[in-house]
mmCIF file of C-alpha atoms in Angstrom:
data_model
loop_
_atom_site.group_PDB
_atom_site.id
_atom_site.type_symbol
_atom_site.label_atom_id
_atom_site.label_comp_id
_atom_site.label_asym_id
_atom_site.label_seq_id
_atom_site.Cartn_x
_atom_site.Cartn_y
_atom_site.Cartn_z
ATOM 1 C CA UNK Y 206 16.380 -3.923 22.087
ATOM 2 C CA UNK Y 207 14.321 -1.979 19.513
ATOM 3 C CA UNK Y 208 16.964 0.756 19.326
ATOM 4 C CA UNK Y 209 19.683 -1.836 18.660
ATOM 5 C CA UNK Y 210 17.609 -3.518 15.951
ATOM 6 C CA UNK Y 211 16.928 -0.182 14.267
ATOM 7 C CA UNK Y 212 20.637 0.668 14.287
ATOM 8 C CA UNK Y 213 21.421 -2.713 12.743
ATOM 9 C CA UNK Y 214 18.841 -2.046 10.033
ATOM 10 C CA UNK Y 215 20.512 1.282 9.179
ATOM 11 C CA UNK Y 216 23.919 -0.357 9.035
ATOM 12 C CA UNK Y 217 22.523 -3.080 6.787
ATOM 13 C CA UNK Y 218 21.172 -0.459 4.395
ATOM 14 C CA UNK Y 219 24.652 1.018 4.043
ATOM 15 C CA UNK Y 220 26.096 -2.406 3.249
ATOM 16 C CA UNK Y 221 23.311 -3.237 0.791
ATOM 17 C CA UNK Y 222 22.481 -6.330 2.821
ATOM 18 C CA UNK Y 223 19.329 -8.402 2.196
ATOM 19 C CA UNK Y 224 17.626 -5.830 -0.066
ATOM 20 C CA UNK Y 225 14.299 -7.640 -0.486
ATOM 21 C CA UNK Y 226 14.018 -8.474 3.200
ATOM 22 C CA UNK Y 227 14.800 -4.842 3.988
ATOM 23 C CA UNK Y 228 12.062 -3.665 1.627
ATOM 24 C CA UNK Y 229 9.530 -5.994 3.282
ATOM 25 C CA UNK Y 230 10.629 -4.907 6.769
ATOM 26 C CA UNK Y 231 10.225 -1.192 6.014
ATOM 27 C CA UNK Y 232 6.748 -1.823 4.636
ATOM 28 C CA UNK Y 233 5.860 -3.532 7.917
ATOM 29 C CA UNK Y 234 7.208 -0.592 9.932
ATOM 30 C CA UNK Y 235 5.153 1.957 7.981
ATOM 31 C CA UNK Y 236 2.007 -0.190 8.099
ATOM 32 C CA UNK Y 237 2.397 -0.432 11.875
ATOM 33 C CA UNK Y 238 2.929 3.308 12.355
ATOM 34 C CA UNK Y 239 -0.069 4.128 10.176
ATOM 35 C CA UNK Y 240 -2.302 1.858 12.252
ATOM 36 C CA UNK Y 241 -1.251 3.300 15.609
ATOM 37 C CA UNK Y 242 -0.761 7.010 14.782
ATOM 38 C CA UNK Y 243 -3.610 8.188 12.588
ATOM 39 C CA UNK Y 244 -3.935 11.859 13.581
ATOM 40 C CA UNK Y 245 -3.163 14.782 11.282
ATOM 41 C CA UNK Y 246 -0.640 16.167 13.779
ATOM 42 C CA UNK Y 247 1.815 13.758 12.147
ATOM 43 C CA UNK Y 248 1.305 14.377 8.426
ATOM 44 C CA UNK Y 249 5.039 14.246 7.574
ATOM 45 C CA UNK Y 250 7.568 11.447 8.044
ATOM 46 C CA UNK Y 251 10.797 13.127 6.920
ATOM 47 C CA UNK Y 252 13.705 14.628 8.863
ATOM 48 C CA UNK Y 253 13.193 18.133 7.500
ATOM 49 C CA UNK Y 254 15.237 20.959 6.039
ATOM 50 C CA UNK Y 255 15.725 24.500 7.328
ATOM 51 C CA UNK Y 256 17.033 26.786 4.559
ATOM 52 C CA UNK Y 257 19.537 29.539 5.057
ATOM 53 C CA UNK Y 258 18.368 33.053 4.303
ATOM 54 C CA UNK Y 259 14.806 34.104 3.481
ATOM 55 C CA UNK Y 260 12.092 31.702 4.612
ATOM 56 C CA UNK Y 261 9.626 30.383 2.031
ATOM 57 C CA UNK Y 262 5.997 31.535 2.470
ATOM 58 C CA UNK Y 263 3.472 29.432 4.368
ATOM 59 C CA UNK Y 264 -0.048 29.949 5.635
ATOM 60 C CA UNK Y 265 -0.393 30.202 9.411
ATOM 61 C CA UNK Y 266 -2.035 26.771 9.658
ATOM 62 C CA UNK Y 267 1.038 25.154 8.061
ATOM 63 C CA UNK Y 268 3.671 26.904 10.175
ATOM 64 C CA UNK Y 269 3.995 24.028 12.688
ATOM 65 C CA UNK Y 270 5.169 21.823 9.780
ATOM 66 C CA UNK Y 271 7.701 24.305 8.385
ATOM 67 C CA UNK Y 272 10.781 22.205 9.141
ATOM 68 C CA UNK Y 273 9.301 19.176 7.346
ATOM 69 C CA UNK Y 274 7.797 21.107 4.453
ATOM 70 C CA UNK Y 275 11.274 22.535 3.877
ATOM 71 C CA UNK Y 276 12.466 19.352 2.167
ATOM 72 C CA UNK Y 277 9.672 19.716 -0.393
ATOM 73 C CA UNK Y 278 10.133 23.450 -0.806
ATOM 74 C CA UNK Y 279 13.794 22.953 -1.738
ATOM 75 C CA UNK Y 280 12.898 19.989 -3.962
ATOM 76 C CA UNK Y 281 10.551 21.943 -6.242
ATOM 77 C CA UNK Y 282 12.034 25.440 -5.930
ATOM 78 C CA UNK Y 283 12.507 26.847 -9.426
ATOM 79 C CA UNK Y 284 10.952 23.871 -11.217
ATOM 80 C CA UNK Y 285 8.053 24.395 -13.682
ATOM 81 C CA UNK Y 286 5.400 22.956 -11.354
ATOM 82 C CA UNK Y 287 2.506 25.241 -12.369
ATOM 83 C CA UNK Y 288 0.214 23.279 -14.678
ATOM 84 C CA UNK Y 289 2.384 20.152 -14.437
ATOM 85 C CA UNK Y 290 1.445 16.562 -13.674
ATOM 86 C CA UNK Y 291 3.470 15.655 -10.580
ATOM 87 C CA UNK Y 292 4.198 12.217 -9.152
ATOM 88 C CA UNK Y 293 5.566 11.694 -5.648
ATOM 89 C CA UNK Y 294 7.046 8.223 -5.154
ATOM 90 C CA UNK Y 295 7.112 7.246 -1.491
ATOM 91 C CA UNK Y 296 4.472 9.789 -0.496
ATOM 92 C CA UNK Y 297 3.889 8.468 3.040
ATOM 93 C CA UNK Y 298 1.125 10.264 4.909
ATOM 94 C CA UNK Y 299 0.835 12.760 2.067
ATOM 95 C CA UNK Y 300 1.918 16.004 3.697
ATOM 96 C CA UNK Y 301 4.555 16.777 1.063
ATOM 97 C CA UNK Y 302 2.285 15.996 -1.879
ATOM 98 C CA UNK Y 303 -0.385 18.161 -0.243
ATOM 99 C CA UNK Y 304 2.073 21.053 0.064
ATOM 100 C CA UNK Y 305 3.005 20.847 -3.628
ATOM 101 C CA UNK Y 306 -0.664 20.616 -4.645
ATOM 102 C CA UNK Y 307 -1.744 23.592 -2.520
ATOM 103 C CA UNK Y 308 1.179 25.980 -3.008
ATOM 104 C CA UNK Y 309 2.529 25.391 -6.529
ATOM 105 C CA UNK Y 310 -0.557 25.171 -8.793
ATOM 106 C CA UNK Y 311 0.122 21.854 -10.548
ATOM 107 C CA UNK Y 312 -2.515 20.299 -12.791
ATOM 108 C CA UNK Y 313 -2.460 17.273 -10.496
ATOM 109 C CA UNK Y 314 -0.339 15.513 -7.875
ATOM 110 C CA UNK Y 315 -0.338 11.737 -7.513
ATOM 111 C CA UNK Y 316 1.217 10.204 -4.409
ATOM 112 C CA UNK Y 317 2.341 6.575 -4.547
ATOM 113 C CA UNK Y 318 3.366 4.481 -1.546
ATOM 114 C CA UNK Y 319 4.215 0.816 -0.978
ATOM 115 C CA UNK Y 320 2.337 0.577 2.336
ATOM 116 C CA UNK Y 321 -1.423 0.042 1.865
ATOM 117 C CA UNK Y 322 -2.194 1.232 5.407
ATOM 118 C CA UNK Y 323 -0.264 4.439 4.764
ATOM 119 C CA UNK Y 324 -2.098 5.062 1.475
ATOM 120 C CA UNK Y 325 -5.460 4.684 3.208
ATOM 121 C CA UNK Y 326 -4.357 7.126 5.896
ATOM 122 C CA UNK Y 327 -3.009 9.634 3.338
ATOM 123 C CA UNK Y 328 -6.357 9.656 1.544
ATOM 124 C CA UNK Y 329 -8.121 10.384 4.832
ATOM 125 C CA UNK Y 330 -5.727 13.072 6.049
ATOM 126 C CA UNK Y 331 -5.619 14.960 2.723
ATOM 127 C CA UNK Y 332 -9.192 14.647 1.482
ATOM 128 C CA UNK Y 333 -9.482 18.458 1.518
ATOM 129 C CA UNK Y 334 -7.139 18.878 -1.499
ATOM 130 C CA UNK Y 335 -9.023 18.315 -4.786
ATOM 131 C CA UNK Y 336 -6.085 17.989 -7.220
ATOM 132 C CA UNK Y 337 -4.355 15.334 -5.076
ATOM 133 C CA UNK Y 338 -4.746 11.546 -5.168
ATOM 134 C CA UNK Y 339 -2.945 8.551 -3.664
ATOM 135 C CA UNK Y 340 -2.276 5.059 -4.997
ATOM 136 C CA UNK Y 341 -0.630 1.957 -3.597
ATOM 137 C CA UNK Y 342 2.244 0.599 -5.657
ATOM 138 C CA UNK Y 343 5.880 -0.415 -5.937
ATOM 139 C CA UNK Y 344 8.539 2.202 -6.733
ATOM 140 C CA UNK Y 345 10.430 -0.444 -8.725
ATOM 141 C CA UNK Y 346 7.364 -1.279 -10.871
ATOM 142 C CA UNK Y 347 5.424 1.969 -11.229
ATOM 143 C CA UNK Y 348 1.773 1.378 -12.231
ATOM 144 C CA UNK Y 349 1.678 4.210 -14.780
ATOM 145 C CA UNK Y 350 2.056 4.437 -18.569
ATOM 146 C CA UNK Y 351 5.182 5.762 -20.263
ATOM 147 C CA UNK Y 352 5.608 9.561 -20.310
ATOM 148 C CA UNK Y 353 2.780 10.156 -17.811
ATOM 149 C CA UNK Y 354 4.324 12.913 -15.658
ATOM 150 C CA UNK Y 355 6.212 16.189 -15.976
ATOM 151 C CA UNK Y 356 7.897 16.014 -12.550
ATOM 152 C CA UNK Y 357 8.770 13.093 -10.265
ATOM 153 C CA UNK Y 358 9.566 13.706 -6.591
ATOM 154 C CA UNK Y 359 11.285 11.238 -4.261
ATOM 155 C CA UNK Y 360 11.994 12.412 -0.718
ATOM 156 C CA UNK Y 361 13.646 10.267 1.951
ATOM 157 C CA UNK Y 362 12.206 7.008 0.641
ATOM 158 C CA UNK Y 363 14.814 5.344 -1.589
ATOM 159 C CA UNK Y 364 16.780 3.842 1.323
ATOM 160 C CA UNK Y 365 13.862 1.401 1.684
ATOM 161 C CA UNK Y 366 14.124 0.052 -1.875
ATOM 162 C CA UNK Y 367 15.537 -3.296 -2.922
ATOM 163 C CA UNK Y 368 16.637 -2.279 -6.435
ATOM 164 C CA UNK Y 369 17.678 1.351 -6.938
ATOM 165 C CA UNK Y 370 18.540 1.050 -10.674
ATOM 166 C CA UNK Y 371 15.093 -0.448 -11.317
ATOM 167 C CA UNK Y 372 13.466 2.443 -9.454
ATOM 168 C CA UNK Y 373 15.418 5.140 -11.311
ATOM 169 C CA UNK Y 374 14.742 3.371 -14.606
ATOM 170 C CA UNK Y 375 11.026 3.456 -13.835
ATOM 171 C CA UNK Y 376 11.248 7.187 -13.072
ATOM 172 C CA UNK Y 377 12.863 7.737 -16.472
ATOM 173 C CA UNK Y 378 10.128 5.684 -18.131
ATOM 174 C CA UNK Y 379 7.146 7.557 -16.643
ATOM 175 C CA UNK Y 380 8.622 11.035 -17.155
ATOM 176 C CA UNK Y 381 7.840 12.965 -20.304
ATOM 177 C CA UNK Y 382 10.807 14.104 -22.438
ATOM 178 C CA UNK Y 383 12.262 17.166 -20.737
ATOM 179 C CA UNK Y 384 10.674 16.159 -17.420
ATOM 180 C CA UNK Y 385 12.351 16.616 -14.034
ATOM 181 C CA UNK Y 386 13.277 14.154 -11.293
ATOM 182 C CA UNK Y 387 13.980 15.752 -7.908
ATOM 183 C CA UNK Y 388 15.497 13.453 -5.293
ATOM 184 C CA UNK Y 389 16.608 13.752 -1.661
ATOM 185 C CA UNK Y 390 17.798 11.014 0.680
ATOM 186 C CA UNK Y 391 20.665 9.926 2.929
ATOM 187 C CA UNK Y 392 23.427 7.369 2.701
ATOM 188 C CA UNK Y 393 26.533 6.556 4.690
ATOM 189 C CA UNK Y 394 29.558 8.386 3.307
ATOM 190 C CA UNK Y 395 31.065 5.093 2.097
ATOM 191 C CA UNK Y 396 27.898 4.314 0.112
ATOM 192 C CA UNK Y 397 27.828 7.517 -1.953
ATOM 193 C CA UNK Y 398 29.865 6.081 -4.832
ATOM 194 C CA UNK Y 399 27.451 3.158 -5.046
ATOM 195 C CA UNK Y 400 24.511 5.585 -5.081
ATOM 196 C CA UNK Y 401 26.131 7.396 -8.024
ATOM 197 C CA UNK Y 402 26.347 4.115 -9.908
ATOM 198 C CA UNK Y 403 22.788 3.117 -9.055
ATOM 199 C CA UNK Y 404 21.353 6.413 -10.293
ATOM 200 C CA UNK Y 405 23.351 6.550 -13.534
ATOM 201 C CA UNK Y 406 20.426 5.427 -15.702
ATOM 202 C CA UNK Y 407 20.403 6.182 -19.453
ATOM 203 C CA UNK Y 408 18.012 8.962 -20.336
ATOM 204 C CA UNK Y 409 18.380 10.943 -17.100
ATOM 205 C CA UNK Y 410 21.008 13.671 -16.910
ATOM 206 C CA UNK Y 411 22.258 14.931 -13.538
ATOM 207 C CA UNK Y 412 21.697 18.697 -13.402
ATOM 208 C CA UNK Y 413 22.564 19.579 -9.804
ATOM 209 C CA UNK Y 414 23.694 18.001 -6.524
ATOM 210 C CA UNK Y 415 24.002 19.392 -2.987
ATOM 211 C CA UNK Y 416 25.000 18.022 0.385
ATOM 212 C CA UNK Y 417 22.187 19.360 2.570
ATOM 213 C CA UNK Y 418 23.148 17.535 5.780
ATOM 214 C CA UNK Y 419 23.740 20.717 7.856
ATOM 215 C CA UNK Y 420 20.283 22.045 6.963
ATOM 216 C CA UNK Y 421 18.702 18.683 7.822
ATOM 217 C CA UNK Y 422 20.424 18.722 11.226
ATOM 218 C CA UNK Y 423 19.080 22.250 11.736
ATOM 219 C CA UNK Y 424 15.579 20.882 11.065
ATOM 220 C CA UNK Y 425 16.109 18.006 13.503
ATOM 221 C CA UNK Y 426 17.079 20.564 16.141
ATOM 222 C CA UNK Y 427 14.071 22.759 15.358
ATOM 223 C CA UNK Y 428 11.606 19.864 15.593
ATOM 224 C CA UNK Y 429 13.149 17.997 18.516
ATOM 225 C CA UNK Y 430 10.854 19.263 21.279
ATOM 226 C CA UNK Y 431 7.753 18.366 19.286
ATOM 227 C CA UNK Y 432 9.157 14.911 18.480
ATOM 228 C CA UNK Y 433 10.082 14.263 22.104
ATOM 229 C CA UNK Y 434 6.520 15.050 23.175
ATOM 230 C CA UNK Y 435 5.173 12.438 20.769
ATOM 231 C CA UNK Y 436 7.892 9.897 21.596
ATOM 232 C CA UNK Y 437 6.958 10.255 25.260
ATOM 233 C CA UNK Y 438 3.543 8.768 24.434
ATOM 234 C CA UNK Y 439 5.025 5.694 22.754
ATOM 235 C CA UNK Y 440 5.423 3.645 25.970
ATOM 236 C CA UNK Y 441 7.311 0.453 25.046
ATOM 237 C CA UNK Y 442 8.391 1.896 21.675
ATOM 238 C CA UNK Y 443 10.201 4.954 23.010
ATOM 239 C CA UNK Y 444 13.721 3.846 22.075
ATOM 240 C CA UNK Y 445 12.678 2.690 18.626
ATOM 241 C CA UNK Y 446 10.756 5.915 17.959
ATOM 242 C CA UNK Y 447 13.710 8.014 19.121
ATOM 243 C CA UNK Y 448 15.950 6.338 16.525
ATOM 244 C CA UNK Y 449 13.272 6.354 13.822
ATOM 245 C CA UNK Y 450 12.582 10.061 14.341
ATOM 246 C CA UNK Y 451 16.258 11.095 14.335
ATOM 247 C CA UNK Y 452 15.936 12.640 17.791
ATOM 248 C CA UNK Y 453 18.960 14.248 19.390
ATOM 249 C CA UNK Y 454 21.355 11.558 20.554
ATOM 250 C CA UNK Y 455 20.119 8.995 18.012
ATOM 251 C CA UNK Y 456 22.482 7.143 15.698
ATOM 252 C CA UNK Y 457 21.203 9.066 12.673
ATOM 253 C CA UNK Y 458 21.482 12.466 14.349
ATOM 254 C CA UNK Y 459 25.086 11.756 15.342
ATOM 255 C CA UNK Y 460 25.928 10.428 11.878
ATOM 256 C CA UNK Y 461 24.570 13.490 10.084
ATOM 257 C CA UNK Y 462 26.229 15.856 12.550
ATOM 258 C CA UNK Y 463 29.634 14.174 12.159
ATOM 259 C CA UNK Y 464 29.491 13.813 8.379
ATOM 260 C CA UNK Y 465 29.357 10.013 8.572
ATOM 261 C CA UNK Y 466 25.921 10.127 6.908
ATOM 262 C CA UNK Y 467 25.351 12.355 3.883
ATOM 263 C CA UNK Y 468 21.935 13.784 3.062
ATOM 264 C CA UNK Y 469 22.046 14.577 -0.638
ATOM 265 C CA UNK Y 470 19.617 16.518 -2.859
ATOM 266 C CA UNK Y 471 19.799 15.944 -6.602
ATOM 267 C CA UNK Y 472 17.950 16.989 -9.727
ATOM 268 C CA UNK Y 473 17.889 15.048 -12.979
ATOM 269 C CA UNK Y 474 16.277 15.878 -16.322
ATOM 270 C CA UNK Y 475 15.024 13.463 -18.919
ATOM 271 C CA UNK Y 476 16.589 13.885 -22.325
ATOM 272 C CA UNK Y 477 14.453 15.304 -25.093
#
């Protein structure tokens, strides 16, 4: 039953159905997961990215998270992060914000998430990183002044939002002139044109776009054994967790593998 409901939720996202109900439902899912799985073995909640070619450097303690860190490494690669004020919108358990804070020398990283339980957990799991903080808030109504940040990061979170143009407009508002917005998320192939329209906000210029689906599938493959071990502990939630985690055989895994779902990475720059 839970697997079927999760599949219906994904299909509803593609159709744009019931956006505010969807937003509320995702918040409930993440609150629930943060209450039941509080350990630092699960610091990331993305599907991952395995790059082609030379691997990016990581300390030995972070190697188990390489597949998941990969989405953040590609997101900030080549951007002027050193000394910058960075905002991650949809920061989840905080692993990605922690990676940026520890490896790229920003002045500060602020993680924002809609789920209060998840924010509390992120603060606990990442208390060892001094230039990193977390706040609870709505991506469509960011609680920050105009021109507050140099770089905004949004990884695998926007599919939960009710109003994409409002979110992108808020990103444009809180970025400084010349600031960067780096985005990565998935949509059904038929929904890509709508995503283009939703993200076409005045003041943000599209600089680059890549279909990274094959590298995301490679990450799902690389992390599958570890995910299966955790899913095996979920008892009555096994089928739901298999779909949620994108395990092999799940609806999402099949969609990405077949090209029915596109995982896109984009960069925008604010005019000025």
